[in-house]
């Protein structure tokens, strides 16, 4: 199932993506799947273990359903 998400980038990810946020349509079910998809789009060099992810403005686990 595809959905449209608003993704916000901070710090190094913002620099590497060249934007602070975007709306995108994805079939990713978790933040981990979304980050893997985004790594194919942008030159993100950080591993997931080096990042914190938030869903709806709350820090969550990488396996949290989107």
PDB file of C-alpha atoms in Angstrom:
ATOM      1  CA  UNK A   1       0.000   0.000   0.000  1.00  0.00           C
ATOM      2  CA  UNK A   2       1.483   3.345  -1.021  1.00  0.00           C
ATOM      3  CA  UNK A   3       1.063   6.469   1.057  1.00  0.00           C
ATOM      4  CA  UNK A   4       2.269  10.038   0.922  1.00  0.00           C
ATOM      5  CA  UNK A   5       4.524  11.086   3.795  1.00  0.00           C
ATOM      6  CA  UNK A   6       6.132  14.325   4.847  1.00  0.00           C
ATOM      7  CA  UNK A   7       9.792  13.640   5.591  1.00  0.00           C
ATOM      8  CA  UNK A   8      11.928  16.159   7.459  1.00  0.00           C
ATOM      9  CA  UNK A   9      15.724  16.098   7.329  1.00  0.00           C
ATOM     10  CA  UNK A  10      18.037  17.534   9.979  1.00  0.00           C
ATOM     11  CA  UNK A  11      21.768  18.258  10.242  1.00  0.00           C
ATOM     12  CA  UNK A  12      23.937  16.158   7.932  1.00  0.00           C
ATOM     13  CA  UNK A  13      20.961  14.454   6.261  1.00  0.00           C
ATOM     14  CA  UNK A  14      19.550  17.884   5.363  1.00  0.00           C
ATOM     15  CA  UNK A  15      22.866  18.812   3.764  1.00  0.00           C
ATOM     16  CA  UNK A  16      23.156  15.539   1.858  1.00  0.00           C
ATOM     17  CA  UNK A  17      19.527  15.653   0.641  1.00  0.00           C
ATOM     18  CA  UNK A  18      19.812  19.325  -0.274  1.00  0.00           C
ATOM     19  CA  UNK A  19      16.486  20.110   1.389  1.00  0.00           C
ATOM     20  CA  UNK A  20      14.947  20.295   4.834  1.00  0.00           C
ATOM     21  CA  UNK A  21      11.749  18.419   3.981  1.00  0.00           C
ATOM     22  CA  UNK A  22       9.750  16.853   1.188  1.00  0.00           C
ATOM     23  CA  UNK A  23       6.561  14.965   0.509  1.00  0.00           C
ATOM     24  CA  UNK A  24       6.960  11.591  -1.139  1.00  0.00           C
ATOM     25  CA  UNK A  25       4.890   8.582  -2.016  1.00  0.00           C
ATOM     26  CA  UNK A  26       6.260   5.302  -0.723  1.00  0.00           C
ATOM     27  CA  UNK A  27       5.275   1.724  -0.006  1.00  0.00           C
ATOM     28  CA  UNK A  28       7.717   1.574   2.934  1.00  0.00           C
ATOM     29  CA  UNK A  29       6.048   0.115   6.025  1.00  0.00           C
ATOM     30  CA  UNK A  30       8.692   1.115   8.592  1.00  0.00           C
ATOM     31  CA  UNK A  31      11.254   3.889   9.048  1.00  0.00           C
ATOM     32  CA  UNK A  32      13.988   1.326   8.264  1.00  0.00           C
ATOM     33  CA  UNK A  33      12.428   0.562   4.876  1.00  0.00           C
ATOM     34  CA  UNK A  34      11.947   4.261   4.185  1.00  0.00           C
ATOM     35  CA  UNK A  35      15.570   5.071   5.047  1.00  0.00           C
ATOM     36  CA  UNK A  36      16.794   2.287   2.735  1.00  0.00           C
ATOM     37  CA  UNK A  37      14.668   3.785  -0.038  1.00  0.00           C
ATOM     38  CA  UNK A  38      16.016   7.276   0.650  1.00  0.00           C
ATOM     39  CA  UNK A  39      19.615   6.003   0.586  1.00  0.00           C
ATOM     40  CA  UNK A  40      18.980   5.048  -3.039  1.00  0.00           C
ATOM     41  CA  UNK A  41      17.832   8.578  -3.785  1.00  0.00           C
ATOM     42  CA  UNK A  42      20.388  10.625  -1.818  1.00  0.00           C
ATOM     43  CA  UNK A  43      24.062  10.116  -0.900  1.00  0.00           C
ATOM     44  CA  UNK A  44      23.276   9.389   2.771  1.00  0.00           C
ATOM     45  CA  UNK A  45      26.420   8.049   4.392  1.00  0.00           C
ATOM     46  CA  UNK A  46      25.221   7.481   7.958  1.00  0.00           C
ATOM     47  CA  UNK A  47      24.160   4.047   9.132  1.00  0.00           C
ATOM     48  CA  UNK A  48      20.818   3.693  10.918  1.00  0.00           C
ATOM     49  CA  UNK A  49      22.686   2.992  14.157  1.00  0.00           C
ATOM     50  CA  UNK A  50      24.058   6.548  13.995  1.00  0.00           C
ATOM     51  CA  UNK A  51      20.613   8.144  13.714  1.00  0.00           C
ATOM     52  CA  UNK A  52      17.425   8.630  15.710  1.00  0.00           C
ATOM     53  CA  UNK A  53      14.114   8.436  13.906  1.00  0.00           C
ATOM     54  CA  UNK A  54      10.870  10.182  14.824  1.00  0.00           C
ATOM     55  CA  UNK A  55       7.364   9.294  13.689  1.00  0.00           C
ATOM     56  CA  UNK A  56       4.732  11.961  14.230  1.00  0.00           C
ATOM     57  CA  UNK A  57       7.221  14.052  16.244  1.00  0.00           C
ATOM     58  CA  UNK A  58       8.038  11.237  18.715  1.00  0.00           C
ATOM     59  CA  UNK A  59      11.287   9.272  18.758  1.00  0.00           C
ATOM     60  CA  UNK A  60      10.569   5.673  17.763  1.00  0.00           C
ATOM     61  CA  UNK A  61      12.220   2.395  16.911  1.00  0.00           C
ATOM     62  CA  UNK A  62      13.210   1.717  13.301  1.00  0.00           C
ATOM     63  CA  UNK A  63      10.604  -1.082  13.155  1.00  0.00           C
ATOM     64  CA  UNK A  64       7.649   1.113  14.158  1.00  0.00           C
ATOM     65  CA  UNK A  65       4.856   0.956  11.561  1.00  0.00           C
ATOM     66  CA  UNK A  66       4.465   4.150   9.555  1.00  0.00           C
TER      67      UNK A  66
END
